[in-house]
Coordinates of N, CA and C in Angstrom, one line a residue:
M1 N 43.7 -6.9 -37.7 CA 42.8 -8.1 -37.2 C 42.4 -8.1 -36.3
F2 N 42.7 -7.6 -35.5 CA 42.1 -6.9 -33.8 C 40.9 -5.5 -34.2
R3 N 41.0 -5.0 -35.0 CA 39.9 -3.8 -34.9 C 38.7 -4.6 -34.9
R4 N 38.5 -5.6 -35.7 CA 37.0 -6.0 -35.7 C 36.8 -6.3 -34.4
P5 N 37.4 -7.5 -33.8 CA 36.7 -7.2 -32.8 C 36.6 -6.4 -31.3
L6 N 37.5 -5.0 -32.0 CA 37.5 -4.4 -30.9 C 35.9 -3.6 -30.6
I7 N 35.7 -4.0 -32.5 CA 34.8 -2.7 -32.6 C 33.4 -3.3 -32.2
R8 N 33.4 -4.2 -32.0 CA 31.8 -5.7 -31.9 C 32.1 -5.5 -30.4
Y9 N 33.3 -5.5 -29.9 CA 33.2 -5.1 -28.4 C 32.9 -4.2 -27.7
L10 N 32.8 -2.9 -28.6 CA 32.3 -1.7 -28.1 C 31.1 -1.0 -28.4
A11 N 30.4 -1.6 -29.9 CA 29.6 -2.1 -29.6 C 28.1 -2.7 -28.6
I12 N 28.9 -3.8 -28.1 CA 28.2 -4.9 -27.0 C 27.8 -3.7 -26.3
A13 N 29.2 -3.5 -25.6 CA 29.3 -1.9 -24.6 C 28.2 -1.4 -24.7
A14 N 28.2 -1.1 -25.7 CA 27.4 0.8 -25.8 C 26.1 0.5 -26.3
V15 N 25.2 -1.1 -26.6 CA 24.1 -1.2 -26.7 C 23.7 -1.6 -25.1
L16 N 24.5 -2.3 -24.6 CA 24.3 -2.9 -23.1 C 24.2 -1.7 -21.9
S17 N 25.3 -0.5 -22.4 CA 25.0 0.7 -21.5 C 23.7 1.5 -21.7
L18 N 23.3 1.4 -22.9 CA 22.1 2.2 -23.1 C 20.4 1.3 -23.2
V19 N 20.4 0.6 -23.1 CA 19.6 -0.8 -22.2 C 19.8 -0.9 -20.9
Q20 N 20.8 -0.6 -20.0 CA 20.9 -0.2 -18.5 C 20.2 1.3 -18.1
T21 N 20.6 2.4 -19.1 CA 20.2 3.6 -19.0 C 18.6 3.8 -19.0
I22 N 18.1 3.2 -20.3 CA 16.6 2.4 -20.3 C 16.0 2.2 -19.4
V23 N 16.2 1.3 -18.8 CA 15.4 0.4 -17.8 C 15.6 1.1 -16.5
L24 N 17.1 2.1 -16.0 CA 16.6 2.9 -14.6 C 15.7 4.1 -14.8
A25 N 15.9 5.0 -16.1 CA 15.4 5.7 -16.2 C 13.6 5.5 -16.0
G26 N 13.1 4.5 -16.7 CA 12.0 4.3 -16.7 C 11.4 4.0 -15.1
M27 N 12.3 3.5 -14.2 CA 12.0 2.8 -12.9 C 12.6 4.3 -12.6
I28 N 12.5 5.3 -12.8 CA 12.5 7.0 -12.2 C 11.2 7.4 -12.2
E29 N 11.3 7.0 -13.8 CA 9.8 8.0 -14.1 C 8.4 7.3 -13.8
K30 N 8.6 5.6 -13.4 CA 7.2 5.1 -12.7 C 7.4 5.9 -11.3
R31 N 8.4 6.2 -10.7 CA 8.4 6.7 -9.3 C 7.6 8.3 -9.6
A32 N 8.2 9.2 -10.4 CA 8.3 10.1 -10.7 C 6.9 10.6 -11.1
S33 N 6.1 9.7 -12.0 CA 4.7 9.9 -12.1 C 3.7 9.7 -11.4
V34 N 4.0 9.1 -10.0 CA 3.4 8.8 -9.3 C 3.0 10.1 -8.4
L35 N 4.8 10.4 -8.3 CA 4.5 12.0 -6.9 C 4.2 12.9 -7.7
R36 N 3.9 13.1 -9.2 CA 3.4 14.4 -10.0 C 2.0 14.3 -9.9
S37 N 0.7 12.8 -10.2 CA -0.1 12.8 -10.6 C -0.9 11.9 -9.7
G38 N -0.6 11.3 -8.4 CA -1.4 10.5 -7.9 C -2.0 11.0 -7.4
T39 N -2.8 10.7 -6.2 CA -3.9 11.7 -5.5 C -3.1 11.5 -4.3
E40 N -2.8 12.6 -3.5 CA -2.6 13.2 -2.1 C -2.9 12.3 -1.0
I41 N -2.8 11.4 0.0 CA -3.5 11.2 1.7 C -2.7 11.4 2.1
L42 N -2.9 10.6 3.7 CA -2.3 11.8 4.7 C -2.4 10.7 5.4
L43 N -1.5 9.5 6.0 CA -1.3 8.0 6.8 C -0.8 8.4 8.0
K44 N -1.3 8.0 9.1 CA -0.9 8.4 10.8 C 0.1 7.4 10.6
T45 N 0.9 6.9 11.5 CA 2.3 6.1 11.6 C 1.8 5.3 12.7
A46 N 2.3 4.4 12.8 CA 2.0 3.5 13.8 C 3.7 3.5 14.8
P47 N 3.3 3.3 16.4 CA 5.0 2.3 16.5 C 5.2 1.7 16.1
V48 N 6.8 0.8 16.2 CA 7.0 0.3 15.5 C 8.1 -0.5 16.8
D49 N 8.5 -1.9 16.9 CA 8.8 -2.4 17.9 C 11.1 -1.7 18.2
P50 N 11.0 -1.2 19.5 CA 12.5 -0.1 19.4 C 13.1 -1.3 19.3
R51 N 13.4 -2.7 19.4 CA 14.5 -3.3 18.9 C 14.9 -2.9 17.3
D52 N 14.5 -3.1 16.9 CA 14.3 -2.2 15.1 C 14.6 -1.2 14.9
L53 N 15.0 -0.6 15.7 CA 14.9 1.2 15.6 C 16.1 0.7 14.4
L54 N 16.7 2.3 14.0 CA 17.1 2.3 12.7 C 18.4 1.6 12.4
R55 N 18.2 0.9 11.0 CA 19.4 0.1 10.6 C 19.6 0.9 9.0
G56 N 20.9 1.9 9.2 CA 21.1 2.1 8.3 C 20.8 3.3 8.0
D57 N 20.4 3.8 6.9 CA 19.8 5.8 6.9 C 18.6 5.8 6.4
Y58 N 17.6 4.4 7.4 CA 16.3 5.0 6.9 C 15.4 4.6 8.2
V59 N 14.4 5.1 8.0 CA 13.4 4.9 9.3 C 12.3 4.0 9.0
I60 N 11.7 3.3 9.8 CA 11.0 2.1 9.6 C 10.0 3.2 10.0
L61 N 9.1 2.3 9.0 CA 7.1 3.1 9.5 C 6.5 1.8 9.1
S62 N 5.5 2.4 10.3 CA 4.0 1.4 10.3 C 3.4 2.5 9.9
Y63 N 1.9 1.7 9.4 CA 1.0 2.6 9.6 C -0.8 1.5 10.4
D64 N -1.3 2.6 10.7 CA -2.4 1.8 11.1 C -3.7 1.2 10.1
V65 N -3.4 1.9 9.0 CA -4.0 0.7 7.1 C -3.4 -0.5 6.9
S66 N -1.6 -0.3 7.4 CA -1.0 -1.8 7.4 C -2.1 -2.9 8.4
T67 N -3.3 -2.9 8.8 CA -3.6 -3.8 9.4 C -5.5 -3.9 9.3
V68 N -5.1 -5.2 8.7 CA -6.9 -5.0 7.9 C -7.4 -5.7 8.2
P69 N -8.8 -5.0 8.8 CA -9.6 -6.3 9.8 C -10.7 -7.5 8.7
V70 N -10.5 -8.3 9.3 CA -11.2 -9.4 8.3 C -12.7 -8.7 7.8
A71 N -13.3 -8.2 8.9 CA -14.6 -7.5 8.5 C -14.7 -7.4 7.2
L72 N -13.5 -6.5 6.8 CA -13.3 -5.3 5.9 C -13.4 -5.7 4.5
I73 N -12.5 -7.3 4.6 CA -12.5 -7.6 3.3 C -13.5 -8.6 2.9
K74 N -13.7 -7.8 1.7 CA -15.0 -7.9 0.9 C -14.8 -9.5 -0.4
G75 N -15.3 -10.4 -1.1 CA -15.4 -11.5 -2.4 C -14.2 -12.4 -1.7
E76 N -14.1 -12.8 -2.7 CA -12.8 -14.6 -2.3 C -11.8 -14.3 -1.9
K77 N -11.4 -15.2 -1.0 CA -10.0 -14.8 0.1 C -9.3 -16.2 -1.5
P78 N -7.9 -15.4 -1.3 CA -7.4 -16.9 -1.8 C -7.2 -18.0 -1.2
Q79 N -6.6 -19.4 -2.1 CA -6.3 -20.4 -1.0 C -4.8 -19.8 -0.3
P80 N -4.9 -21.1 1.0 CA -3.5 -20.7 1.4 C -2.4 -21.0 0.9
Y81 N -1.0 -20.2 1.5 CA 0.0 -20.5 0.6 C -0.3 -19.6 -0.4
E82 N -0.9 -19.5 -0.9 CA -0.9 -18.4 -2.3 C -0.3 -17.5 -2.4
L83 N 0.2 -17.1 -3.8 CA 1.1 -16.0 -3.3 C -0.6 -14.5 -4.4
A84 N -0.5 -13.4 -3.3 CA -1.7 -12.3 -3.3 C -1.9 -11.0 -3.5
E85 N -1.7 -10.0 -3.4 CA -2.2 -8.7 -3.4 C -3.2 -8.5 -3.3
M86 N -3.6 -7.3 -1.9 CA -5.3 -7.0 -1.9 C -5.1 -5.7 -2.3
N87 N -6.6 -5.3 -2.9 CA -6.5 -3.9 -3.2 C -7.8 -3.2 -1.4
V88 N -6.7 -2.0 -0.9 CA -7.2 -1.6 -0.3 C -7.9 -0.2 -0.1
R89 N -9.2 -0.1 -0.2 CA -10.2 1.0 -0.4 C -10.2 2.2 0.7
L90 N -9.4 3.1 0.6 CA -9.0 4.0 2.2 C -9.9 5.5 1.8
K91 N -10.6 6.0 2.7 CA -11.5 7.3 3.3 C -10.7 8.2 3.8
P92 N -11.2 9.5 3.5 CA -10.6 10.4 4.8 C -11.5 10.3 5.6
G93 N -10.7 10.3 7.1 CA -11.3 10.2 8.5 C -11.0 11.8 8.9
V94 N -11.8 11.3 10.5 CA -12.8 12.3 10.9 C -11.3 13.3 11.0
D95 N -9.9 13.0 11.5 CA -9.4 13.4 11.8 C -8.0 14.1 10.8
G96 N -8.6 13.6 9.6 CA -7.4 14.3 8.7 C -7.0 13.0 7.4
F97 N -6.8 12.2 9.0 CA -5.7 11.0 8.5 C -6.7 9.6 7.3
W98 N -6.6 9.2 7.0 CA -7.5 8.0 5.7 C -7.1 6.8 6.4
V99 N -8.3 6.7 6.7 CA -8.4 4.7 7.1 C -9.1 3.7 5.9
I100 N -9.1 2.2 6.3 CA -9.6 1.7 5.7 C -10.9 1.6 5.5
D101 N -12.0 2.0 4.4 CA -13.4 1.4 4.5 C -13.8 0.1 3.6
E102 N -12.7 -0.4 3.3 CA -13.2 -2.1 2.4 C -11.8 -2.5 2.0
A103 N -11.7 -3.6 1.9 CA -10.8 -4.4 0.9 C -11.3 -5.5 0.4
S104 N -10.2 -5.8 -0.8 CA -10.7 -7.1 -1.7 C -9.6 -7.9 -2.4
F105 N -9.4 -8.7 -2.3 CA -8.4 -9.9 -3.6 C -8.9 -9.4 -5.1
A106 N -9.5 -8.9 -5.4 CA -9.8 -8.5 -6.3 C -9.4 -7.3 -6.6
R107 N -9.9 -6.2 -7.9 CA -10.2 -5.5 -8.4 C -11.0 -4.3 -7.5
L108 N -11.0 -3.0 -7.2 CA -11.8 -2.5 -6.1 C -12.7 -1.3 -7.7
P109 N -13.5 -1.2 -7.7 CA -13.9 0.0 -8.9 C -14.1 1.3 -7.9
S110 N -14.1 2.4 -9.0 CA -12.8 3.7 -8.7 C -14.7 4.6 -8.2
V111 N -14.2 5.3 -7.0 CA -15.2 5.8 -6.0 C -14.8 6.9 -5.5
E112 N -15.6 7.7 -6.0 CA -15.0 9.4 -5.3 C -15.3 9.5 -4.0
G113 N -14.1 10.1 -3.8 CA -13.6 10.7 -2.8 C -13.1 9.6 -2.1
T114 N -12.7 8.6 -2.8 CA -11.6 7.7 -1.7 C -10.2 7.0 -3.0
V115 N -9.7 6.3 -2.7 CA -8.4 5.6 -3.2 C -7.9 4.3 -2.7
V116 N -7.6 3.9 -3.6 CA -7.0 1.9 -3.4 C -5.5 2.1 -3.9
M117 N -5.5 1.8 -2.6 CA -4.1 1.2 -2.5 C -4.1 -0.2 -2.6
R118 N -2.8 -0.8 -3.4 CA -2.7 -2.2 -3.3 C -1.6 -2.6 -3.0
T119 N -1.1 -3.4 -2.3 CA -0.3 -4.4 -1.4 C 0.9 -4.4 -2.3
Q120 N 1.7 -5.6 -1.7 CA 2.7 -5.7 -1.6 C 2.4 -7.0 -2.0
P121 N 2.6 -7.9 -3.1 CA 2.4 -9.2 -3.0 C 3.0 -10.1 -1.4
F122 N 1.7 -11.0 -1.3 CA 2.2 -11.6 0.1 C 1.8 -12.9 -0.3
R123 N 1.9 -13.5 0.7 CA 1.7 -15.1 0.8 C 0.5 -15.3 2.1
T124 N -0.3 -16.3 1.4 CA -1.9 -15.9 2.5 C -1.6 -17.5 3.3
Y125 N -0.5 -17.7 4.4 CA -0.4 -18.7 5.1 C -1.4 -19.3 5.4
A126 N -2.1 -18.5 6.4 CA -3.6 -18.9 6.9 C -4.9 -17.2 7.5
L127 N -5.4 -17.3 6.5 CA -6.4 -16.1 6.9 C -7.3 -15.9 8.5
P128 N -7.2 -15.0 9.5 CA -7.9 -15.4 10.6 C -9.8 -15.5 9.8
V129 N -10.4 -16.7 10.7 CA -11.3 -16.7 10.0 C -13.1 -16.4 10.6
D130 N -11.9 -15.7 11.6 CA -13.2 -14.9 12.4 C -13.5 -13.3 12.1
D131 N -14.3 -12.4 12.3 CA -14.6 -11.4 11.9 C -13.5 -10.4 12.9
G132 N -13.3 -10.9 13.9 CA -12.0 -10.1 14.8 C -11.1 -10.3 14.3
G133 N -10.6 -10.9 13.4 CA -9.7 -11.0 13.4 C -8.5 -10.0 12.4
S134 N -7.4 -9.6 12.2 CA -7.1 -8.9 11.1 C -5.8 -9.8 10.3
L135 N -5.7 -8.9 9.1 CA -4.6 -9.2 8.7 C -3.8 -8.3 8.3
R136 N -1.9 -8.4 8.3 CA -0.8 -7.6 8.6 C -0.4 -7.2 7.1
V137 N -0.6 -6.2 6.1 CA 0.1 -5.9 4.7 C 0.6 -5.2 4.5
D138 N 2.0 -5.0 3.8 CA 2.8 -3.3 3.3 C 2.4 -3.5 2.3
Y139 N 2.3 -1.8 2.0 CA 2.6 -1.3 1.0 C 3.8 -0.6 -0.2
G140 N 4.6 -1.2 0.1 CA 5.5 -1.0 -0.2 C 6.6 0.6 0.0
I141 N 5.7 1.3 1.2 CA 6.3 2.4 1.5 C 6.6 2.3 3.3
E142 N 6.9 1.5 3.7 CA 7.2 1.1 4.8 C 9.1 1.6 5.8
R143 N 9.8 2.2 4.6 CA 11.2 2.6 5.0 C 11.1 3.8 4.3
Y144 N 11.9 4.9 5.1 CA 12.4 5.9 4.1 C 13.4 6.6 4.5
Y145 N 14.2 6.6 3.6 CA 15.3 6.9 3.6 C 15.7 8.5 4.1
V146 N 16.2 9.1 5.3 CA 16.9 10.3 5.9 C 18.8 10.5 5.4
P147 N 19.0 11.6 5.9 CA 19.9 11.7 5.4 C 20.6 11.3 7.0
E148 N 22.1 11.1 7.0 CA 22.8 10.0 7.2 C 23.2 10.3 9.2
G149 N 22.4 10.3 10.4 CA 22.4 10.2 11.4 C 20.9 11.1 11.7
E150 N 20.4 11.3 10.7 CA 18.6 12.1 10.7 C 18.3 10.8 11.7
G151 N 17.7 9.6 11.9 CA 16.8 8.7 11.8 C 16.6 8.8 13.1
R152 N 17.2 8.6 14.4 CA 16.8 7.8 15.5 C 15.9 9.1 16.1
P153 N 15.9 10.7 15.7 CA 15.5 11.0 16.5 C 14.0 11.1 15.4
I154 N 13.7 11.0 14.5 CA 12.7 11.3 14.0 C 11.6 9.7 14.6
E155 N 12.8 8.5 14.8 CA 12.2 7.4 14.7 C 11.5 7.8 16.6
E156 N 12.2 8.3 17.5 CA 11.5 8.9 18.5 C 10.1 9.3 18.6
E157 N 10.4 10.4 17.6 CA 9.3 10.9 16.9 C 7.7 10.2 16.9
R158 N 8.2 9.1 15.9 CA 7.3 8.2 14.9 C 7.3 7.4 16.9
N159 N 8.1 7.5 17.8 CA 7.0 6.2 18.7 C 6.5 7.3 19.7
E160 N 6.3 8.4 19.6 CA 5.1 9.0 20.4 C 4.2 9.8 20.0
G161 N 4.0 9.3 18.5 CA 2.9 9.6 17.5 C 3.0 10.5 17.0
A162 N 4.1 11.7 16.8 CA 4.1 12.6 15.9 C 4.1 12.5 14.5
V163 N 5.1 11.4 14.0 CA 5.0 11.2 12.7 C 3.8 11.3 11.4
S164 N 3.7 11.8 10.8 CA 2.9 11.4 9.6 C 3.4 11.4 8.0
I165 N 3.2 11.0 7.7 CA 2.9 10.8 5.6 C 2.3 11.0 4.9
A166 N 2.4 11.9 3.7 CA 1.6 11.7 3.2 C 2.2 11.4 2.0
V167 N 1.7 10.5 1.0 CA 1.9 9.7 0.4 C 1.0 10.1 -1.0
R168 N 1.6 9.8 -1.8 CA 0.9 10.2 -3.2 C 0.1 8.6 -3.9
V169 N -1.1 8.4 -4.5 CA -1.4 6.9 -4.4 C -2.2 7.1 -6.1
S170 N -1.1 6.2 -6.9 CA -1.3 6.8 -8.5 C -2.7 5.8 -8.7
A171 N -3.8 5.6 -10.1 CA -4.5 5.1 -10.4 C -4.5 3.6 -10.4
D172 N -3.6 3.1 -10.2 CA -3.5 1.6 -10.5 C -3.0 1.1 -9.2
G173 N -3.4 2.1 -8.3 CA -3.1 1.9 -6.6 C -1.7 1.9 -6.3
L174 N -0.1 1.8 -6.5 CA 0.9 2.1 -6.3 C 1.1 3.6 -5.5
A175 N 1.3 3.4 -4.2 CA 1.5 4.3 -3.5 C 2.9 4.9 -3.4
Q176 N 3.6 6.3 -2.9 CA 4.7 6.9 -3.0 C 4.8 7.7 -2.0
I177 N 5.8 8.3 -0.6 CA 6.1 8.9 -0.3 C 6.6 10.1 -0.5
R178 N 5.4 11.2 0.0 CA 5.7 12.1 -0.6 C 6.2 13.3 -0.1
E179 N 5.8 13.1 1.9 CA 6.7 14.2 2.6 C 6.6 13.7 4.2
L180 N 7.6 13.6 4.8 CA 7.4 13.1 5.8 C 7.0 14.4 6.7
R181 N 6.2 14.4 7.7 CA 5.5 15.4 8.9 C 6.0 14.8 10.1
I182 N 6.1 16.2 11.4 CA 6.4 15.7 12.2 C 5.1 17.2 13.0
D183 N 4.0 16.6 13.8 CA 3.5 17.5 14.6 C 2.4 18.3 13.7
G184 N 2.7 17.6 12.2 CA 1.8 18.2 11.4 C 2.9 19.4 10.3
K185 N 4.0 19.2 10.5 CA 4.9 20.4 9.5 C 6.2 19.5 9.4
P186 N 6.1 19.9 7.8 CA 6.8 19.2 6.3 C 8.1 19.2 7.0
L187 N 9.1 17.7 7.4 CA 10.6 17.9 7.7 C 11.2 17.7 6.5
Y188 N 10.9 16.3 5.6 CA 10.9 16.0 4.3 C 10.0 15.9 3.1
E189 N 10.8 16.6 1.6 CA 9.4 16.5 1.1 C 10.3 16.3 -0.5
E190 N 9.5 14.9 -1.0 CA 10.1 14.3 -2.1 C 9.6 15.3 -3.2
P191 N 10.8 15.9 -4.7 CA 10.6 16.6 -5.6 C 9.9 15.8 -6.2
L192 N 8.6 17.0 -7.2 CA 7.9 16.1 -8.4 C 8.6 16.0 -9.3
Y193 N 10.0 16.5 -9.2 CA 10.3 16.1 -10.7 C 10.0 16.9 -12.1

């Protein structure tokens, strides 16, 4: 009498566990795929307001390419308050760090020697109208988790301009941090799985 409901509950629990495992494996594989086959670029970090230093065990990162000059945005712009993503084309700079070449709210075609990084979705409250303005964007690589207690020295180095980040960018613009460097020397490296 109790055997049938028990078997049914066990079967439901097994199916739910399997679905959860598949979802988690898919998330891990998506990140690993970018790290394995993405194009590697080097980004220069920018200082962050020291009042927002280490929260827990991660380092807050900001990049020069996170500030997009309005003059470099091509094509149509979204309506105010619309949720949008921006595609930002990066090219190697003279110092080895990648810089913004152009940006667009539409897809950018592939160009040899460049990569296109996609921003996180954001609300376009009011875009600066003059060419002297800029737009601040995030790429989903603004936090880097470190072993407990090791974040503050890294943040001090970051504020001195000594931290750079090697990033892998997939063909569809998804970015993943590959390596954290201090004075050009690798400190933390993500496994390629």
